[in-house]
């Protein structure tokens, strides 16, 4: 299985801050990397696919980059509705695997 | 409009078999490249991928749970069923179904709302 490691596990930030979350794969996954946002009690919401492509309807303040083993999710200017948990997932091979999540909290 | 919805028991006893149904609309599991999978999330923990079935009946499972899982589809009913045998309290989680496509975006692009399953005697 491909292991996905996210960092940090949690962070505190203020509205308007630029936030970066990293995800590292245990082997090269090309650009088969997806990001999801999850709020308490809700299903994950797809944000980014193929490392850098925004899902339909997702705000342009979200961006993704990377290829191979190292990836980042950036929120350019944190908004109140962005406080949530974020997960990366590889879709390079089976089984699909997720990172352990990053919780973005209000400072 | 694509929707998915999970259904099944909210409480199961240890050693019992869990059967969950995902009923979907807005797409067909007879369409090339389409799949439906299951993902779970124990309370306060991370997402865990479980299984996926494709339009061509190709089935994939998490290796750690492979011996306990079976995924099937009923295209006439637009349903995917997941069975998990020998349930244990550690299997207590919210179970989600989601659509995935082989081609772009090759991600779980539509999710159900999830169903919480508690394993307790």
PDB file of N, CA and C in Angstrom, chain A residues 25-102:
ATOM      1  N   UNK A  25       3.741  11.166  -0.289  1.00  0.00           N
ATOM      2  CA  UNK A  25       3.458   9.766  -0.607  1.00  0.00           C
ATOM      3  C   UNK A  25       4.712   8.924  -0.404  1.00  0.00           C
ATOM      4  N   UNK A  26       4.517   7.669  -0.034  1.00  0.00           N
ATOM      5  CA  UNK A  26       5.649   6.777   0.236  1.00  0.00           C
ATOM      6  C   UNK A  26       6.350   6.319  -1.039  1.00  0.00           C
ATOM      7  N   UNK A  27       5.738   6.546  -2.195  1.00  0.00           N
ATOM      8  CA  UNK A  27       6.366   6.296  -3.489  1.00  0.00           C
ATOM      9  C   UNK A  27       5.742   7.252  -4.490  1.00  0.00           C
ATOM     10  N   UNK A  28       6.335   7.340  -5.654  1.00  0.00           N
ATOM     11  CA  UNK A  28       5.822   8.271  -6.645  1.00  0.00           C
ATOM     12  C   UNK A  28       4.406   7.917  -7.080  1.00  0.00           C
ATOM     13  N   UNK A  29       3.543   8.922  -7.103  1.00  0.00           N
ATOM     14  CA  UNK A  29       2.158   8.722  -7.539  1.00  0.00           C
ATOM     15  C   UNK A  29       1.821   9.647  -8.717  1.00  0.00           C
ATOM     16  N   UNK A  30       2.864  10.116  -9.416  1.00  0.00           N
ATOM     17  CA  UNK A  30       2.653  11.059 -10.519  1.00  0.00           C
ATOM     18  C   UNK A  30       1.842  12.245  -9.988  1.00  0.00           C
ATOM     19  N   UNK A  31       0.724  12.543 -10.624  1.00  0.00           N
ATOM     20  CA  UNK A  31      -0.127  13.633 -10.111  1.00  0.00           C
ATOM     21  C   UNK A  31      -1.480  13.116  -9.639  1.00  0.00           C
ATOM     22  N   UNK A  32      -1.536  11.827  -9.296  1.00  0.00           N
ATOM     23  CA  UNK A  32      -2.818  11.233  -8.876  1.00  0.00           C
ATOM     24  C   UNK A  32      -3.079  11.507  -7.404  1.00  0.00           C
ATOM     25  N   UNK A  33      -3.281  12.772  -7.098  1.00  0.00           N
ATOM     26  CA  UNK A  33      -3.450  13.216  -5.729  1.00  0.00           C
ATOM     27  C   UNK A  33      -4.698  14.094  -5.629  1.00  0.00           C
ATOM     28  N   UNK A  34      -5.549  13.757  -4.690  1.00  0.00           N
ATOM     29  CA  UNK A  34      -6.806  14.473  -4.494  1.00  0.00           C
ATOM     30  C   UNK A  34      -6.852  15.061  -3.092  1.00  0.00           C
ATOM     31  N   UNK A  35      -7.556  16.171  -2.969  1.00  0.00           N
ATOM     32  CA  UNK A  35      -7.762  16.825  -1.675  1.00  0.00           C
ATOM     33  C   UNK A  35      -9.256  16.934  -1.384  1.00  0.00           C
ATOM     34  N   UNK A  36      -9.601  16.717  -0.117  1.00  0.00           N
ATOM     35  CA  UNK A  36     -10.988  16.824   0.340  1.00  0.00           C
ATOM     36  C   UNK A  36     -11.051  17.692   1.582  1.00  0.00           C
ATOM     37  N   UNK A  37     -12.175  18.400   1.722  1.00  0.00           N
ATOM     38  CA  UNK A  37     -12.453  19.192   2.912  1.00  0.00           C
ATOM     39  C   UNK A  37     -13.600  18.516   3.662  1.00  0.00           C
ATOM     40  N   UNK A  38     -13.487  18.417   4.965  1.00  0.00           N
ATOM     41  CA  UNK A  38     -14.568  17.828   5.742  1.00  0.00           C
ATOM     42  C   UNK A  38     -14.888  18.680   6.962  1.00  0.00           C
ATOM     43  N   UNK A  39     -16.148  19.017   7.102  1.00  0.00           N
ATOM     44  CA  UNK A  39     -16.628  19.724   8.282  1.00  0.00           C
ATOM     45  C   UNK A  39     -17.319  18.740   9.215  1.00  0.00           C
ATOM     46  N   UNK A  40     -17.376  19.064  10.507  1.00  0.00           N
ATOM     47  CA  UNK A  40     -17.935  18.113  11.487  1.00  0.00           C
ATOM     48  C   UNK A  40     -19.335  17.642  11.114  1.00  0.00           C
ATOM     49  N   UNK A  41     -19.528  16.331  11.146  1.00  0.00           N
ATOM     50  CA  UNK A  41     -20.820  15.743  10.872  1.00  0.00           C
ATOM     51  C   UNK A  41     -21.219  15.708   9.411  1.00  0.00           C
ATOM     52  N   UNK A  42     -20.300  16.092   8.529  1.00  0.00           N
ATOM     53  CA  UNK A  42     -20.599  16.133   7.097  1.00  0.00           C
ATOM     54  C   UNK A  42     -19.697  15.202   6.318  1.00  0.00           C
ATOM     55  N   UNK A  43     -20.153  14.847   5.121  1.00  0.00           N
ATOM     56  CA  UNK A  43     -19.333  14.041   4.237  1.00  0.00           C
ATOM     57  C   UNK A  43     -18.180  14.884   3.685  1.00  0.00           C
ATOM     58  N   UNK A  44     -17.077  14.250   3.348  1.00  0.00           N
ATOM     59  CA  UNK A  44     -15.991  14.985   2.690  1.00  0.00           C
ATOM     60  C   UNK A  44     -16.481  15.645   1.405  1.00  0.00           C
ATOM     61  N   UNK A  45     -15.912  16.819   1.150  1.00  0.00           N
ATOM     62  CA  UNK A  45     -16.226  17.563  -0.067  1.00  0.00           C
ATOM     63  C   UNK A  45     -14.987  17.566  -0.948  1.00  0.00           C
ATOM     64  N   UNK A  46     -15.103  17.121  -2.189  1.00  0.00           N
ATOM     65  CA  UNK A  46     -13.938  17.157  -3.084  1.00  0.00           C
ATOM     66  C   UNK A  46     -13.512  18.594  -3.376  1.00  0.00           C
ATOM     67  N   UNK A  47     -12.216  18.855  -3.265  1.00  0.00           N
ATOM     68  CA  UNK A  47     -11.680  20.182  -3.541  1.00  0.00           C
ATOM     69  C   UNK A  47     -10.835  20.197  -4.803  1.00  0.00           C
ATOM     70  N   UNK A  48      -9.863  19.316  -4.849  1.00  0.00           N
ATOM     71  CA  UNK A  48      -8.862  19.310  -5.909  1.00  0.00           C
ATOM     72  C   UNK A  48      -8.627  17.871  -6.361  1.00  0.00           C
ATOM     73  N   UNK A  49      -8.465  17.690  -7.671  1.00  0.00           N
ATOM     74  CA  UNK A  49      -8.086  16.399  -8.219  1.00  0.00           C
ATOM     75  C   UNK A  49      -6.862  16.578  -9.107  1.00  0.00           C
ATOM     76  N   UNK A  50      -6.200  15.483  -9.382  1.00  0.00           N
ATOM     77  CA  UNK A  50      -4.987  15.515 -10.215  1.00  0.00           C
ATOM     78  C   UNK A  50      -4.008  16.577  -9.729  1.00  0.00           C
ATOM     79  N   UNK A  51      -3.875  16.650  -8.426  1.00  0.00           N
ATOM     80  CA  UNK A  51      -2.900  17.507  -7.732  1.00  0.00           C
ATOM     81  C   UNK A  51      -3.195  19.000  -7.796  1.00  0.00           C
ATOM     82  N   UNK A  52      -3.729  19.486  -8.917  1.00  0.00           N
ATOM     83  CA  UNK A  52      -3.840  20.938  -9.053  1.00  0.00           C
ATOM     84  C   UNK A  52      -5.120  21.421  -9.723  1.00  0.00           C
ATOM     85  N   UNK A  53      -6.022  20.522 -10.073  1.00  0.00           N
ATOM     86  CA  UNK A  53      -7.263  20.926 -10.752  1.00  0.00           C
ATOM     87  C   UNK A  53      -8.394  21.088  -9.746  1.00  0.00           C
ATOM     88  N   UNK A  54      -9.047  22.251  -9.825  1.00  0.00           N
ATOM     89  CA  UNK A  54     -10.142  22.528  -8.899  1.00  0.00           C
ATOM     90  C   UNK A  54     -11.396  21.791  -9.319  1.00  0.00           C
ATOM     91  N   UNK A  55     -12.050  21.166  -8.363  1.00  0.00           N
ATOM     92  CA  UNK A  55     -13.359  20.585  -8.637  1.00  0.00           C
ATOM     93  C   UNK A  55     -14.330  21.729  -8.940  1.00  0.00           C
ATOM     94  N   UNK A  56     -15.358  21.395  -9.673  1.00  0.00           N
ATOM     95  CA  UNK A  56     -16.364  22.380 -10.058  1.00  0.00           C
ATOM     96  C   UNK A  56     -16.971  23.056  -8.828  1.00  0.00           C
ATOM     97  N   UNK A  57     -17.028  24.377  -8.875  1.00  0.00           N
ATOM     98  CA  UNK A  57     -17.675  25.130  -7.811  1.00  0.00           C
ATOM     99  C   UNK A  57     -16.794  25.462  -6.625  1.00  0.00           C
ATOM    100  N   UNK A  58     -15.555  25.013  -6.628  1.00  0.00           N
ATOM    101  CA  UNK A  58     -14.649  25.269  -5.511  1.00  0.00           C
ATOM    102  C   UNK A  58     -13.983  26.639  -5.680  1.00  0.00           C
ATOM    103  N   UNK A  59     -13.887  27.364  -4.578  1.00  0.00           N
ATOM    104  CA  UNK A  59     -13.309  28.705  -4.611  1.00  0.00           C
ATOM    105  C   UNK A  59     -11.868  28.693  -5.110  1.00  0.00           C
ATOM    106  N   UNK A  60     -11.525  29.730  -5.857  1.00  0.00           N
ATOM    107  CA  UNK A  60     -10.166  29.845  -6.410  1.00  0.00           C
ATOM    108  C   UNK A  60      -9.131  30.197  -5.340  1.00  0.00           C
ATOM    109  N   UNK A  61      -9.562  30.437  -4.108  1.00  0.00           N
ATOM    110  CA  UNK A  61      -8.549  30.653  -3.058  1.00  0.00           C
ATOM    111  C   UNK A  61      -7.872  29.334  -2.670  1.00  0.00           C
ATOM    112  N   UNK A  62      -8.452  28.210  -3.114  1.00  0.00           N
ATOM    113  CA  UNK A  62      -7.820  26.908  -2.918  1.00  0.00           C
ATOM    114  C   UNK A  62      -6.953  26.600  -4.136  1.00  0.00           C
ATOM    115  N   UNK A  63      -5.754  26.120  -3.879  1.00  0.00           N
ATOM    116  CA  UNK A  63      -4.897  25.681  -4.972  1.00  0.00           C
ATOM    117  C   UNK A  63      -4.070  24.498  -4.514  1.00  0.00           C
ATOM    118  N   UNK A  64      -3.673  23.696  -5.478  1.00  0.00           N
ATOM    119  CA  UNK A  64      -2.855  22.536  -5.175  1.00  0.00           C
ATOM    120  C   UNK A  64      -1.665  22.481  -6.114  1.00  0.00           C
ATOM    121  N   UNK A  65      -0.598  21.869  -5.634  1.00  0.00           N
ATOM    122  CA  UNK A  65       0.585  21.726  -6.468  1.00  0.00           C
ATOM    123  C   UNK A  65       1.339  20.475  -6.068  1.00  0.00           C
ATOM    124  N   UNK A  66       2.294  20.114  -6.917  1.00  0.00           N
ATOM    125  CA  UNK A  66       3.154  18.980  -6.624  1.00  0.00           C
ATOM    126  C   UNK A  66       3.014  17.861  -7.627  1.00  0.00           C
ATOM    127  N   UNK A  67       3.987  16.983  -7.583  1.00  0.00           N
ATOM    128  CA  UNK A  67       3.954  15.763  -8.386  1.00  0.00           C
ATOM    129  C   UNK A  67       5.002  14.812  -7.830  1.00  0.00           C
ATOM    130  N   UNK A  68       4.856  13.551  -8.165  1.00  0.00           N
ATOM    131  CA  UNK A  68       5.795  12.570  -7.633  1.00  0.00           C
ATOM    132  C   UNK A  68       5.408  12.150  -6.235  1.00  0.00           C
ATOM    133  N   UNK A  69       6.111  12.662  -5.235  1.00  0.00           N
ATOM    134  CA  UNK A  69       5.829  12.272  -3.849  1.00  0.00           C
ATOM    135  C   UNK A  69       5.403  13.425  -2.946  1.00  0.00           C
ATOM    136  N   UNK A  70       5.624  14.659  -3.364  1.00  0.00           N
ATOM    137  CA  UNK A  70       5.367  15.796  -2.490  1.00  0.00           C
ATOM    138  C   UNK A  70       4.322  16.736  -3.076  1.00  0.00           C
ATOM    139  N   UNK A  71       3.337  17.049  -2.232  1.00  0.00           N
ATOM    140  CA  UNK A  71       2.190  17.834  -2.684  1.00  0.00           C
ATOM    141  C   UNK A  71       1.814  18.868  -1.617  1.00  0.00           C
ATOM    142  N   UNK A  72       1.187  19.945  -2.079  1.00  0.00           N
ATOM    143  CA  UNK A  72       0.714  20.956  -1.143  1.00  0.00           C
ATOM    144  C   UNK A  72      -0.682  21.410  -1.515  1.00  0.00           C
ATOM    145  N   UNK A  73      -1.439  21.742  -0.481  1.00  0.00           N
ATOM    146  CA  UNK A  73      -2.722  22.423  -0.614  1.00  0.00           C
ATOM    147  C   UNK A  73      -2.545  23.787   0.031  1.00  0.00           C
ATOM    148  N   UNK A  74      -2.905  24.825  -0.704  1.00  0.00           N
ATOM    149  CA  UNK A  74      -2.771  26.182  -0.199  1.00  0.00           C
ATOM    150  C   UNK A  74      -4.116  26.872  -0.204  1.00  0.00           C
ATOM    151  N   UNK A  75      -4.407  27.531   0.897  1.00  0.00           N
ATOM    152  CA  UNK A  75      -5.578  28.415   0.972  1.00  0.00           C
ATOM    153  C   UNK A  75      -5.007  29.824   1.019  1.00  0.00           C
ATOM    154  N   UNK A  76      -5.293  30.612   0.006  1.00  0.00           N
ATOM    155  CA  UNK A  76      -4.588  31.897  -0.148  1.00  0.00           C
ATOM    156  C   UNK A  76      -4.985  32.915   0.927  1.00  0.00           C
ATOM    157  N   UNK A  77      -6.246  32.918   1.311  1.00  0.00           N
ATOM    158  CA  UNK A  77      -6.730  33.857   2.319  1.00  0.00           C
ATOM    159  C   UNK A  77      -7.862  33.167   3.079  1.00  0.00           C
ATOM    160  N   UNK A  78      -7.527  32.666   4.246  1.00  0.00           N
ATOM    161  CA  UNK A  78      -8.448  31.815   4.999  1.00  0.00           C
ATOM    162  C   UNK A  78      -9.741  32.548   5.328  1.00  0.00           C
ATOM    163  N   UNK A  79     -10.849  31.903   5.036  1.00  0.00           N
ATOM    164  CA  UNK A  79     -12.163  32.453   5.328  1.00  0.00           C
ATOM    165  C   UNK A  79     -12.834  31.652   6.454  1.00  0.00           C
ATOM    166  N   UNK A  80     -13.821  32.233   7.124  1.00  0.00           N
ATOM    167  CA  UNK A  80     -14.465  31.518   8.249  1.00  0.00           C
ATOM    168  C   UNK A  80     -14.988  30.142   7.867  1.00  0.00           C
ATOM    169  N   UNK A  81     -15.468  29.999   6.635  1.00  0.00           N
ATOM    170  CA  UNK A  81     -16.029  28.706   6.210  1.00  0.00           C
ATOM    171  C   UNK A  81     -14.957  27.662   5.883  1.00  0.00           C
ATOM    172  N   UNK A  82     -13.682  28.066   5.937  1.00  0.00           N
ATOM    173  CA  UNK A  82     -12.595  27.138   5.612  1.00  0.00           C
ATOM    174  C   UNK A  82     -12.092  26.382   6.833  1.00  0.00           C
ATOM    175  N   UNK A  83     -12.578  26.731   8.004  1.00  0.00           N
ATOM    176  CA  UNK A  83     -12.151  26.008   9.192  1.00  0.00           C
ATOM    177  C   UNK A  83     -12.800  24.629   9.163  1.00  0.00           C
ATOM    178  N   UNK A  84     -11.944  23.622   9.009  1.00  0.00           N
ATOM    179  CA  UNK A  84     -12.398  22.267   8.720  1.00  0.00           C
ATOM    180  C   UNK A  84     -11.192  21.343   8.771  1.00  0.00           C
ATOM    181  N   UNK A  85     -11.425  20.072   8.472  1.00  0.00           N
ATOM    182  CA  UNK A  85     -10.328  19.117   8.307  1.00  0.00           C
ATOM    183  C   UNK A  85     -10.107  18.867   6.824  1.00  0.00           C
ATOM    184  N   UNK A  86      -8.850  18.630   6.476  1.00  0.00           N
ATOM    185  CA  UNK A  86      -8.479  18.424   5.077  1.00  0.00           C
ATOM    186  C   UNK A  86      -7.731  17.100   4.958  1.00  0.00           C
ATOM    187  N   UNK A  87      -8.083  16.348   3.912  1.00  0.00           N
ATOM    188  CA  UNK A  87      -7.475  15.037   3.672  1.00  0.00           C
ATOM    189  C   UNK A  87      -6.931  14.959   2.256  1.00  0.00           C
ATOM    190  N   UNK A  88      -5.748  14.379   2.132  1.00  0.00           N
ATOM    191  CA  UNK A  88      -5.254  14.031   0.805  1.00  0.00           C
ATOM    192  C   UNK A  88      -5.531  12.541   0.570  1.00  0.00           C
ATOM    193  N   UNK A  89      -5.578  12.173  -0.694  1.00  0.00           N
ATOM    194  CA  UNK A  89      -5.829  10.780  -1.100  1.00  0.00           C
ATOM    195  C   UNK A  89      -5.103  10.514  -2.400  1.00  0.00           C
ATOM    196  N   UNK A  90      -4.460   9.360  -2.483  1.00  0.00           N
ATOM    197  CA  UNK A  90      -3.828   8.986  -3.755  1.00  0.00           C
ATOM    198  C   UNK A  90      -4.783   8.101  -4.551  1.00  0.00           C
ATOM    199  N   UNK A  91      -4.862   8.362  -5.850  1.00  0.00           N
ATOM    200  CA  UNK A  91      -5.654   7.524  -6.750  1.00  0.00           C
ATOM    201  C   UNK A  91      -4.753   6.934  -7.838  1.00  0.00           C
ATOM    202  N   UNK A  92      -3.475   6.760  -7.492  1.00  0.00           N
ATOM    203  CA  UNK A  92      -2.510   6.167  -8.427  1.00  0.00           C
ATOM    204  C   UNK A  92      -2.697   4.658  -8.522  1.00  0.00           C
ATOM    205  N   UNK A  93      -2.945   4.037  -7.379  1.00  0.00           N
ATOM    206  CA  UNK A  93      -3.058   2.586  -7.368  1.00  0.00           C
ATOM    207  C   UNK A  93      -4.015   2.137  -6.281  1.00  0.00           C
ATOM    208  N   UNK A  94      -4.354   0.874  -6.343  1.00  0.00           N
ATOM    209  CA  UNK A  94      -5.199   0.264  -5.330  1.00  0.00           C
ATOM    210  C   UNK A  94      -4.335  -0.418  -4.269  1.00  0.00           C
ATOM    211  N   UNK A  95      -4.716  -0.362  -2.992  1.00  0.00           N
ATOM    212  CA  UNK A  95      -5.926   0.310  -2.507  1.00  0.00           C
ATOM    213  C   UNK A  95      -5.739   1.817  -2.441  1.00  0.00           C
ATOM    214  N   UNK A  96      -6.806   2.548  -2.648  1.00  0.00           N
ATOM    215  CA  UNK A  96      -6.737   3.973  -2.416  1.00  0.00           C
ATOM    216  C   UNK A  96      -6.369   4.213  -0.947  1.00  0.00           C
ATOM    217  N   UNK A  97      -5.600   5.237  -0.685  1.00  0.00           N
ATOM    218  CA  UNK A  97      -5.221   5.536   0.687  1.00  0.00           C
ATOM    219  C   UNK A  97      -5.321   7.040   0.941  1.00  0.00           C
ATOM    220  N   UNK A  98      -5.674   7.360   2.173  1.00  0.00           N
ATOM    221  CA  UNK A  98      -5.831   8.740   2.607  1.00  0.00           C
ATOM    222  C   UNK A  98      -4.718   9.117   3.578  1.00  0.00           C
ATOM    223  N   UNK A  99      -4.429  10.406   3.644  1.00  0.00           N
ATOM    224  CA  UNK A  99      -3.609  10.915   4.715  1.00  0.00           C
ATOM    225  C   UNK A  99      -4.403  10.917   6.013  1.00  0.00           C
ATOM    226  N   UNK A 100      -3.730  11.224   7.096  1.00  0.00           N
ATOM    227  CA  UNK A 100      -4.367  11.174   8.408  1.00  0.00           C
ATOM    228  C   UNK A 100      -5.186  12.423   8.723  1.00  0.00           C
ATOM    229  N   UNK A 101      -5.107  13.403   7.845  1.00  0.00           N
ATOM    230  CA  UNK A 101      -5.918  14.604   8.011  1.00  0.00           C
ATOM    231  C   UNK A 101      -5.180  15.758   8.669  1.00  0.00           C
ATOM    232  N   UNK A 102      -5.606  16.962   8.327  1.00  0.00           N
ATOM    233  CA  UNK A 102      -5.109  18.189   8.954  1.00  0.00           C
ATOM    234  C   UNK A 102      -6.308  19.013   9.389  1.00  0.00           C
TER     235      UNK A 102
END
